[in-house]
Amino acid sequence: MQDLKITFIQSNLHWENAEANRVMFSEKIRKISAVTDLILLPEMFSTGFTMKPEKVAEDMKGKTVSWMKDMASEKNCVIGGSVVIEENGKYRNRFIWMRSDGSYECYDKRHLFRYGNEQDHYMPGSKKMVVSLKGWNICPLICYDLRFPVWARNRWKKEGEQMKAEYDVLLYVANWPERRNHPWKILLQARAIENQAYVAGVNRVGEDASGIIHSGDSAIIDFKGELMTAANAHKDCVETVSLSYESLSAFRSSFPAGMDADAFMLD
């Protein structure tokens, strides 16, 4: 299977200004010279982590989704990130997986950040999403989801003499504050180790309108929990990393922990 190239964009955000963020990310994306399969943007990349969805929400035919479609087509890759979406009078913190042909998949954030009253403004999702890219299976999640390992837990099924994982790459897009950056770093590594999967976490930098500072600390981690790359804190950064399926498969075969995984059900 071919290697998978992931590009993350760690960036400051213009508060509740979707047009300014679209212009900014257009410039950053167009400067990417490396060939890539997936460009990953932070949580609520068009607005910042706002609790005023009624002010900034768009629908799935809005300008930001259309922009994602145009940029994915222009770069001939998938673009992923979360956006404030209104649907049937309800608001969602929605991750959008936009393909170059204009088709897309969506995941609504399951765990809403109670400490920031997110649950008072947004509806939680109820289903995980696993998408395929170049034969890789990929599971996108959002920020606070990182603290809930059962939701992220890889599932395994036996195929012949091998155990097949539900996904190969776990993605987290975030607006994770600097004051809790230690859990961010450690939990990204933990999710990689316990799920025998690559993990990519992209976080914003800068200070938001509430005075909350974000250090970024975006990273891509391999299936053993080892850092493949880590962005400089507090700096805008664009990095592309190539993931090897051959290395992942060899590790899973040599250390088949999935064969001993517990069966479980999610409500």
PDB file of C-alpha atoms in Angstrom:
ATOM      1  CA  MET A   1       0.000   0.000   0.000  1.00  0.00           C
ATOM      2  CA  GLN A   2       1.212   3.526  -0.784  1.00  0.00           C
ATOM      3  CA  ASP A   3       2.521   5.836   1.906  1.00  0.00           C
ATOM      4  CA  LEU A   4       0.109   8.506   3.147  1.00  0.00           C
ATOM      5  CA  LYS A   5       1.232  12.135   3.236  1.00  0.00           C
ATOM      6  CA  ILE A   6      -0.412  14.393   5.809  1.00  0.00           C
ATOM      7  CA  THR A   7       0.065  18.161   6.016  1.00  0.00           C
ATOM      8  CA  PHE A   8      -1.043  20.052   9.104  1.00  0.00           C
ATOM      9  CA  ILE A   9      -1.438  23.813   9.323  1.00  0.00           C
ATOM     10  CA  GLN A  10      -0.868  25.244  12.811  1.00  0.00           C
ATOM     11  CA  SER A  11      -2.095  28.824  12.740  1.00  0.00           C
ATOM     12  CA  ASN A  12      -3.537  31.740  14.651  1.00  0.00           C
ATOM     13  CA  LEU A  13      -7.183  32.446  13.807  1.00  0.00           C
ATOM     14  CA  HIS A  14      -9.177  35.606  13.130  1.00  0.00           C
ATOM     15  CA  TRP A  15     -11.901  35.685  15.779  1.00  0.00           C
ATOM     16  CA  GLU A  16     -15.393  35.116  14.372  1.00  0.00           C
ATOM     17  CA  ASN A  17     -14.263  36.274  10.927  1.00  0.00           C
ATOM     18  CA  ALA A  18     -14.750  33.478   8.435  1.00  0.00           C
ATOM     19  CA  GLU A  19     -13.822  35.539   5.388  1.00  0.00           C
ATOM     20  CA  ALA A  20     -10.477  36.584   6.881  1.00  0.00           C
ATOM     21  CA  ASN A  21      -9.707  32.996   7.870  1.00  0.00           C
ATOM     22  CA  ARG A  22     -10.580  31.674   4.421  1.00  0.00           C
ATOM     23  CA  VAL A  23      -8.253  34.218   2.820  1.00  0.00           C
ATOM     24  CA  MET A  24      -5.478  33.389   5.285  1.00  0.00           C
ATOM     25  CA  PHE A  25      -5.761  29.632   4.840  1.00  0.00           C
ATOM     26  CA  SER A  26      -5.980  30.012   1.065  1.00  0.00           C
ATOM     27  CA  GLU A  27      -2.585  31.719   1.148  1.00  0.00           C
ATOM     28  CA  LYS A  28      -1.070  29.076   3.413  1.00  0.00           C
ATOM     29  CA  ILE A  29      -2.476  26.186   1.381  1.00  0.00           C
ATOM     30  CA  ARG A  30      -1.300  27.615  -1.937  1.00  0.00           C
ATOM     31  CA  LYS A  31       2.226  27.897  -0.563  1.00  0.00           C
ATOM     32  CA  ILE A  32       2.381  24.163   0.154  1.00  0.00           C
ATOM     33  CA  SER A  33       4.881  22.848  -2.384  1.00  0.00           C
ATOM     34  CA  ALA A  34       5.030  19.252  -1.147  1.00  0.00           C
ATOM     35  CA  VAL A  35       2.725  16.704  -2.716  1.00  0.00           C
ATOM     36  CA  THR A  36       0.195  15.755  -0.048  1.00  0.00           C
ATOM     37  CA  ASP A  37      -2.877  13.577   0.343  1.00  0.00           C
ATOM     38  CA  LEU A  38      -4.511  15.374   3.261  1.00  0.00           C
ATOM     39  CA  ILE A  39      -4.387  18.941   4.573  1.00  0.00           C
ATOM     40  CA  LEU A  40      -5.540  19.217   8.166  1.00  0.00           C
ATOM     41  CA  LEU A  41      -6.861  22.469   9.683  1.00  0.00           C
ATOM     42  CA  PRO A  42      -7.656  23.248  13.357  1.00  0.00           C
ATOM     43  CA  GLU A  43     -10.996  23.002  15.136  1.00  0.00           C
ATOM     44  CA  MET A  44     -13.450  25.762  14.119  1.00  0.00           C
ATOM     45  CA  PHE A  45     -10.788  27.027  11.730  1.00  0.00           C
ATOM     46  CA  SER A  46     -13.089  29.633  10.183  1.00  0.00           C
ATOM     47  CA  THR A  47     -14.181  31.314  13.431  1.00  0.00           C
ATOM     48  CA  GLY A  48     -12.173  30.260  16.469  1.00  0.00           C
ATOM     49  CA  PHE A  49     -13.774  28.351  19.349  1.00  0.00           C
ATOM     50  CA  THR A  50     -16.792  30.610  19.719  1.00  0.00           C
ATOM     51  CA  MET A  51     -19.849  30.074  21.915  1.00  0.00           C
ATOM     52  CA  LYS A  52     -21.896  32.354  19.667  1.00  0.00           C
ATOM     53  CA  PRO A  53     -22.887  29.932  16.897  1.00  0.00           C
ATOM     54  CA  GLU A  54     -25.971  31.974  16.050  1.00  0.00           C
ATOM     55  CA  LYS A  55     -23.603  34.743  14.931  1.00  0.00           C
ATOM     56  CA  VAL A  56     -21.223  32.728  12.751  1.00  0.00           C
ATOM     57  CA  ALA A  57     -22.890  29.447  11.763  1.00  0.00           C
ATOM     58  CA  GLU A  58     -23.183  28.445   8.127  1.00  0.00           C
ATOM     59  CA  ASP A  59     -25.037  25.584   6.500  1.00  0.00           C
ATOM     60  CA  MET A  60     -23.543  22.858   4.328  1.00  0.00           C
ATOM     61  CA  LYS A  61     -24.077  25.015   1.250  1.00  0.00           C
ATOM     62  CA  GLY A  62     -22.351  28.002   2.818  1.00  0.00           C
ATOM     63  CA  LYS A  63     -19.185  29.823   1.840  1.00  0.00           C
ATOM     64  CA  THR A  64     -16.776  27.847   4.026  1.00  0.00           C
ATOM     65  CA  VAL A  65     -17.877  24.427   2.800  1.00  0.00           C
ATOM     66  CA  SER A  66     -17.768  25.744  -0.778  1.00  0.00           C
ATOM     67  CA  TRP A  67     -14.283  27.113  -0.081  1.00  0.00           C
ATOM     68  CA  MET A  68     -13.153  23.710   1.203  1.00  0.00           C
ATOM     69  CA  LYS A  69     -14.478  22.143  -1.984  1.00  0.00           C
ATOM     70  CA  ASP A  70     -12.606  24.635  -4.167  1.00  0.00           C
ATOM     71  CA  MET A  71      -9.333  24.281  -2.268  1.00  0.00           C
ATOM     72  CA  ALA A  72      -9.488  20.479  -2.224  1.00  0.00           C
ATOM     73  CA  SER A  73     -10.010  20.517  -5.991  1.00  0.00           C
ATOM     74  CA  GLU A  74      -7.197  23.032  -6.522  1.00  0.00           C
ATOM     75  CA  LYS A  75      -4.692  21.015  -4.468  1.00  0.00           C
ATOM     76  CA  ASN A  76      -6.056  17.633  -5.592  1.00  0.00           C
ATOM     77  CA  CYS A  77      -6.191  16.302  -2.044  1.00  0.00           C
ATOM     78  CA  VAL A  78      -8.531  15.946   0.929  1.00  0.00           C
ATOM     79  CA  ILE A  79      -8.983  18.944   3.224  1.00  0.00           C
ATOM     80  CA  GLY A  80     -10.250  18.353   6.762  1.00  0.00           C
ATOM     81  CA  GLY A  81     -11.195  20.646   9.632  1.00  0.00           C
ATOM     82  CA  SER A  82     -14.156  21.545  11.811  1.00  0.00           C
ATOM     83  CA  VAL A  83     -16.681  24.299  11.120  1.00  0.00           C
ATOM     84  CA  VAL A  84     -19.692  25.746  12.985  1.00  0.00           C
ATOM     85  CA  ILE A  85     -22.703  24.365  11.110  1.00  0.00           C
ATOM     86  CA  GLU A  86     -26.413  25.082  11.528  1.00  0.00           C
ATOM     87  CA  GLU A  87     -28.785  22.266  10.664  1.00  0.00           C
ATOM     88  CA  ASN A  88     -32.514  22.201  11.361  1.00  0.00           C
ATOM     89  CA  GLY A  89     -32.161  25.014  13.858  1.00  0.00           C
ATOM     90  CA  LYS A  90     -29.388  23.246  15.797  1.00  0.00           C
ATOM     91  CA  TYR A  91     -25.675  23.984  15.844  1.00  0.00           C
ATOM     92  CA  ARG A  92     -22.895  21.451  15.350  1.00  0.00           C
ATOM     93  CA  ASN A  93     -19.141  21.525  15.760  1.00  0.00           C
ATOM     94  CA  ARG A  94     -18.660  19.521  12.575  1.00  0.00           C
ATOM     95  CA  PHE A  95     -15.535  18.000  11.088  1.00  0.00           C
ATOM     96  CA  ILE A  96     -15.755  17.996   7.302  1.00  0.00           C
ATOM     97  CA  TRP A  97     -13.713  15.562   5.210  1.00  0.00           C
ATOM     98  CA  MET A  98     -13.729  17.242   1.792  1.00  0.00           C
ATOM     99  CA  ARG A  99     -12.439  15.259  -1.182  1.00  0.00           C
ATOM    100  CA  SER A 100     -11.018  16.757  -4.358  1.00  0.00           C
ATOM    101  CA  ASP A 101     -14.084  15.682  -6.361  1.00  0.00           C
ATOM    102  CA  GLY A 102     -16.394  17.682  -4.082  1.00  0.00           C
ATOM    103  CA  SER A 103     -17.822  14.706  -2.188  1.00  0.00           C
ATOM    104  CA  TYR A 104     -17.530  14.801   1.576  1.00  0.00           C
ATOM    105  CA  GLU A 105     -18.170  13.032   4.885  1.00  0.00           C
ATOM    106  CA  CYS A 106     -18.965  14.600   8.266  1.00  0.00           C
ATOM    107  CA  TYR A 107     -18.352  13.890  11.930  1.00  0.00           C
ATOM    108  CA  ASP A 108     -20.075  15.915  14.668  1.00  0.00           C
ATOM    109  CA  LYS A 109     -18.055  16.375  17.858  1.00  0.00           C
ATOM    110  CA  ARG A 110     -19.221  13.820  20.402  1.00  0.00           C
ATOM    111  CA  HIS A 111     -17.757  15.231  23.620  1.00  0.00           C
ATOM    112  CA  LEU A 112     -18.698  18.874  24.109  1.00  0.00           C
ATOM    113  CA  PHE A 113     -16.371  20.896  26.338  1.00  0.00           C
ATOM    114  CA  ARG A 114     -18.390  21.397  29.517  1.00  0.00           C
ATOM    115  CA  TYR A 115     -15.745  23.647  31.103  1.00  0.00           C
ATOM    116  CA  GLY A 116     -16.403  26.113  28.275  1.00  0.00           C
ATOM    117  CA  ASN A 117     -20.209  25.526  28.210  1.00  0.00           C
ATOM    118  CA  GLU A 118     -20.036  24.092  24.713  1.00  0.00           C
ATOM    119  CA  GLN A 119     -22.941  21.776  25.567  1.00  0.00           C
ATOM    120  CA  ASP A 120     -25.207  24.822  26.040  1.00  0.00           C
ATOM    121  CA  HIS A 121     -24.697  25.926  22.453  1.00  0.00           C
ATOM    122  CA  TYR A 122     -24.029  22.845  20.328  1.00  0.00           C
ATOM    123  CA  MET A 123     -25.592  19.439  19.785  1.00  0.00           C
ATOM    124  CA  PRO A 124     -23.324  16.419  20.332  1.00  0.00           C
ATOM    125  CA  GLY A 125     -22.684  13.856  17.648  1.00  0.00           C
ATOM    126  CA  SER A 126     -23.567  10.205  18.151  1.00  0.00           C
ATOM    127  CA  LYS A 127     -21.508   8.332  15.548  1.00  0.00           C
ATOM    128  CA  LYS A 128     -17.821   7.868  14.858  1.00  0.00           C
ATOM    129  CA  MET A 129     -16.683   8.179  11.288  1.00  0.00           C
ATOM    130  CA  VAL A 130     -14.012   6.124   9.551  1.00  0.00           C
ATOM    131  CA  VAL A 131     -13.064   7.239   6.041  1.00  0.00           C
ATOM    132  CA  SER A 132     -10.757   5.713   3.469  1.00  0.00           C
ATOM    133  CA  LEU A 133      -7.894   7.399   1.616  1.00  0.00           C
ATOM    134  CA  LYS A 134      -5.449   5.509  -0.629  1.00  0.00           C
ATOM    135  CA  GLY A 135      -6.503   2.311   1.136  1.00  0.00           C
ATOM    136  CA  TRP A 136      -5.827   3.738   4.604  1.00  0.00           C
ATOM    137  CA  ASN A 137      -8.642   3.858   7.152  1.00  0.00           C
ATOM    138  CA  ILE A 138      -8.777   7.157   9.039  1.00  0.00           C
ATOM    139  CA  CYS A 139     -10.818   8.250  12.067  1.00  0.00           C
ATOM    140  CA  PRO A 140     -11.223  12.022  12.613  1.00  0.00           C
ATOM    141  CA  LEU A 141     -12.109  13.355  16.078  1.00  0.00           C
ATOM    142  CA  ILE A 142     -12.279  16.817  17.643  1.00  0.00           C
ATOM    143  CA  CYS A 143     -10.365  18.369  20.563  1.00  0.00           C
ATOM    144  CA  TYR A 144     -12.054  17.307  23.861  1.00  0.00           C
ATOM    145  CA  ASP A 145     -12.734  13.870  22.329  1.00  0.00           C
ATOM    146  CA  LEU A 146      -9.046  13.238  23.069  1.00  0.00           C
ATOM    147  CA  ARG A 147      -9.800  12.786  26.771  1.00  0.00           C
ATOM    148  CA  PHE A 148     -12.179   9.864  26.161  1.00  0.00           C
ATOM    149  CA  PRO A 149     -10.239   6.736  25.150  1.00  0.00           C
ATOM    150  CA  VAL A 150     -13.262   4.436  24.804  1.00  0.00           C
ATOM    151  CA  TRP A 151     -14.709   6.629  22.040  1.00  0.00           C
ATOM    152  CA  ALA A 152     -11.403   6.506  20.158  1.00  0.00           C
ATOM    153  CA  ARG A 153     -10.710   2.838  20.826  1.00  0.00           C
ATOM    154  CA  ASN A 154      -9.653   0.844  17.780  1.00  0.00           C
ATOM    155  CA  ARG A 155     -11.713  -2.260  17.068  1.00  0.00           C
ATOM    156  CA  TRP A 156     -10.129  -5.441  15.768  1.00  0.00           C
ATOM    157  CA  LYS A 157     -11.491  -8.356  13.790  1.00  0.00           C
ATOM    158  CA  LYS A 158      -9.774 -11.512  12.667  1.00  0.00           C
ATOM    159  CA  GLU A 159      -9.068 -11.948   8.966  1.00  0.00           C
ATOM    160  CA  GLY A 160      -7.356 -15.291   8.374  1.00  0.00           C
ATOM    161  CA  GLU A 161      -4.416 -15.451  10.748  1.00  0.00           C
ATOM    162  CA  GLN A 162      -4.238 -11.666  11.097  1.00  0.00           C
ATOM    163  CA  MET A 163      -6.144  -9.124  13.165  1.00  0.00           C
ATOM    164  CA  LYS A 164      -7.494  -6.222  11.103  1.00  0.00           C
ATOM    165  CA  ALA A 165      -7.873  -2.808  12.769  1.00  0.00           C
ATOM    166  CA  GLU A 166     -10.860  -0.529  12.260  1.00  0.00           C
ATOM    167  CA  TYR A 167      -8.535   2.366  11.442  1.00  0.00           C
ATOM    168  CA  ASP A 168      -4.869   3.110  10.774  1.00  0.00           C
ATOM    169  CA  VAL A 169      -4.733   6.841  11.519  1.00  0.00           C
ATOM    170  CA  LEU A 170      -6.462   8.837  14.249  1.00  0.00           C
ATOM    171  CA  LEU A 171      -6.869  12.588  13.666  1.00  0.00           C
ATOM    172  CA  TYR A 172      -7.540  15.315  16.218  1.00  0.00           C
ATOM    173  CA  VAL A 173      -8.292  18.920  15.272  1.00  0.00           C
ATOM    174  CA  ALA A 174      -8.282  21.273  18.235  1.00  0.00           C
ATOM    175  CA  ASN A 175      -8.428  24.634  19.976  1.00  0.00           C
ATOM    176  CA  TRP A 176      -6.541  23.308  23.021  1.00  0.00           C
ATOM    177  CA  PRO A 177      -5.280  25.938  25.531  1.00  0.00           C
ATOM    178  CA  GLU A 178      -1.624  26.249  26.430  1.00  0.00           C
ATOM    179  CA  ARG A 179      -2.352  25.851  30.151  1.00  0.00           C
ATOM    180  CA  ARG A 180      -3.370  22.247  29.484  1.00  0.00           C
ATOM    181  CA  ASN A 181      -0.783  21.444  26.830  1.00  0.00           C
ATOM    182  CA  HIS A 182       0.800  18.672  28.936  1.00  0.00           C
ATOM    183  CA  PRO A 183      -2.315  16.441  28.700  1.00  0.00           C
ATOM    184  CA  TRP A 184      -2.564  17.291  24.985  1.00  0.00           C
ATOM    185  CA  LYS A 185       0.927  15.983  24.310  1.00  0.00           C
ATOM    186  CA  ILE A 186       0.670  12.914  26.553  1.00  0.00           C
ATOM    187  CA  LEU A 187      -2.802  11.854  25.449  1.00  0.00           C
ATOM    188  CA  LEU A 188      -1.912  12.056  21.761  1.00  0.00           C
ATOM    189  CA  GLN A 189       0.909   9.609  22.453  1.00  0.00           C
ATOM    190  CA  ALA A 190      -1.322   7.410  24.593  1.00  0.00           C
ATOM    191  CA  ARG A 191      -3.966   7.164  21.853  1.00  0.00           C
ATOM    192  CA  ALA A 192      -1.253   6.085  19.388  1.00  0.00           C
ATOM    193  CA  ILE A 193       0.178   3.422  21.694  1.00  0.00           C
ATOM    194  CA  GLU A 194      -3.098   1.876  22.855  1.00  0.00           C
ATOM    195  CA  ASN A 195      -4.610   1.801  19.362  1.00  0.00           C
ATOM    196  CA  GLN A 196      -1.468   0.801  17.440  1.00  0.00           C
ATOM    197  CA  ALA A 197      -2.148   3.598  14.990  1.00  0.00           C
ATOM    198  CA  TYR A 198      -0.608   6.800  13.742  1.00  0.00           C
ATOM    199  CA  VAL A 199      -2.016   9.917  15.423  1.00  0.00           C
ATOM    200  CA  ALA A 200      -2.029  13.438  13.987  1.00  0.00           C
ATOM    201  CA  GLY A 201      -3.077  16.351  16.188  1.00  0.00           C
ATOM    202  CA  VAL A 202      -3.353  19.903  14.836  1.00  0.00           C
ATOM    203  CA  ASN A 203      -3.973  22.774  17.231  1.00  0.00           C
ATOM    204  CA  ARG A 204      -4.220  26.528  16.806  1.00  0.00           C
ATOM    205  CA  VAL A 205      -1.850  29.145  18.197  1.00  0.00           C
ATOM    206  CA  GLY A 206      -2.464  32.652  19.480  1.00  0.00           C
ATOM    207  CA  GLU A 207      -4.819  34.373  21.915  1.00  0.00           C
ATOM    208  CA  ASP A 208      -8.561  34.279  21.350  1.00  0.00           C
ATOM    209  CA  ALA A 209     -11.150  36.917  22.241  1.00  0.00           C
ATOM    210  CA  SER A 210     -11.590  35.391  25.704  1.00  0.00           C
ATOM    211  CA  GLY A 211      -7.913  35.871  26.483  1.00  0.00           C
ATOM    212  CA  ILE A 212      -7.148  32.161  26.201  1.00  0.00           C
ATOM    213  CA  ILE A 213      -3.676  31.442  24.854  1.00  0.00           C
ATOM    214  CA  HIS A 214      -3.000  28.477  22.580  1.00  0.00           C
ATOM    215  CA  SER A 215       0.524  27.153  22.076  1.00  0.00           C
ATOM    216  CA  GLY A 216      -0.226  24.807  19.193  1.00  0.00           C
ATOM    217  CA  ASP A 217       2.041  21.838  19.925  1.00  0.00           C
ATOM    218  CA  SER A 218       0.721  20.118  16.809  1.00  0.00           C
ATOM    219  CA  ALA A 219       2.320  16.728  16.241  1.00  0.00           C
ATOM    220  CA  ILE A 220       2.301  13.511  14.269  1.00  0.00           C
ATOM    221  CA  ILE A 221       3.057  10.382  16.274  1.00  0.00           C
ATOM    222  CA  ASP A 222       3.723   6.835  15.138  1.00  0.00           C
ATOM    223  CA  PHE A 223       2.074   3.605  16.279  1.00  0.00           C
ATOM    224  CA  LYS A 224       4.677   3.148  19.050  1.00  0.00           C
ATOM    225  CA  GLY A 225       3.943   6.560  20.517  1.00  0.00           C
ATOM    226  CA  GLU A 226       7.113   8.141  19.163  1.00  0.00           C
ATOM    227  CA  LEU A 227       7.103  11.668  17.746  1.00  0.00           C
ATOM    228  CA  MET A 228       7.569  11.859  13.995  1.00  0.00           C
ATOM    229  CA  THR A 229       7.334  15.647  14.058  1.00  0.00           C
ATOM    230  CA  ALA A 230       6.293  18.334  16.528  1.00  0.00           C
ATOM    231  CA  ALA A 231       5.597  21.948  15.607  1.00  0.00           C
ATOM    232  CA  ASN A 232       7.319  24.794  17.422  1.00  0.00           C
ATOM    233  CA  ALA A 233       5.074  26.189  20.144  1.00  0.00           C
ATOM    234  CA  HIS A 234       3.370  29.555  19.521  1.00  0.00           C
ATOM    235  CA  LYS A 235       4.487  29.628  15.879  1.00  0.00           C
ATOM    236  CA  ASP A 236       2.495  29.394  12.678  1.00  0.00           C
ATOM    237  CA  CYS A 237       3.699  26.219  11.032  1.00  0.00           C
ATOM    238  CA  VAL A 238       2.996  24.028   8.017  1.00  0.00           C
ATOM    239  CA  GLU A 239       4.491  20.528   7.977  1.00  0.00           C
ATOM    240  CA  THR A 240       4.087  17.485   5.752  1.00  0.00           C
ATOM    241  CA  VAL A 241       4.875  13.991   7.010  1.00  0.00           C
ATOM    242  CA  SER A 242       4.802  10.681   5.139  1.00  0.00           C
ATOM    243  CA  LEU A 243       3.305   7.675   6.931  1.00  0.00           C
ATOM    244  CA  SER A 244       4.432   4.154   6.051  1.00  0.00           C
ATOM    245  CA  TYR A 245       1.755   1.464   5.954  1.00  0.00           C
ATOM    246  CA  GLU A 246       4.433  -1.195   5.597  1.00  0.00           C
ATOM    247  CA  SER A 247       5.976  -0.156   8.925  1.00  0.00           C
ATOM    248  CA  LEU A 248       2.579  -0.042  10.626  1.00  0.00           C
ATOM    249  CA  SER A 249       1.594  -3.472   9.329  1.00  0.00           C
ATOM    250  CA  ALA A 250       4.925  -5.012  10.316  1.00  0.00           C
ATOM    251  CA  PHE A 251       4.628  -3.661  13.849  1.00  0.00           C
ATOM    252  CA  ARG A 252       1.067  -4.888  14.276  1.00  0.00           C
ATOM    253  CA  SER A 253       2.104  -8.354  13.043  1.00  0.00           C
ATOM    254  CA  SER A 254       5.125  -8.541  15.348  1.00  0.00           C
ATOM    255  CA  PHE A 255       3.209  -7.261  18.377  1.00  0.00           C
ATOM    256  CA  PRO A 256      -0.417  -8.392  17.859  1.00  0.00           C
ATOM    257  CA  ALA A 257      -1.981  -6.782  20.910  1.00  0.00           C
ATOM    258  CA  GLY A 258      -5.248  -6.468  19.000  1.00  0.00           C
ATOM    259  CA  MET A 259      -5.772 -10.218  19.427  1.00  0.00           C
ATOM    260  CA  ASP A 260      -6.170  -9.629  23.174  1.00  0.00           C
ATOM    261  CA  ALA A 261      -8.365  -6.534  22.962  1.00  0.00           C
ATOM    262  CA  ASP A 262     -11.568  -6.462  25.010  1.00  0.00           C
ATOM    263  CA  ALA A 263     -14.896  -6.535  23.221  1.00  0.00           C
ATOM    264  CA  PHE A 264     -17.178  -3.654  24.176  1.00  0.00           C
ATOM    265  CA  MET A 265     -20.362  -1.845  23.209  1.00  0.00           C
ATOM    266  CA  LEU A 266     -20.998   1.902  22.979  1.00  0.00           C
ATOM    267  CA  ASP A 267     -24.383   3.389  23.848  1.00  0.00           C
TER     268      ASP A 267
END
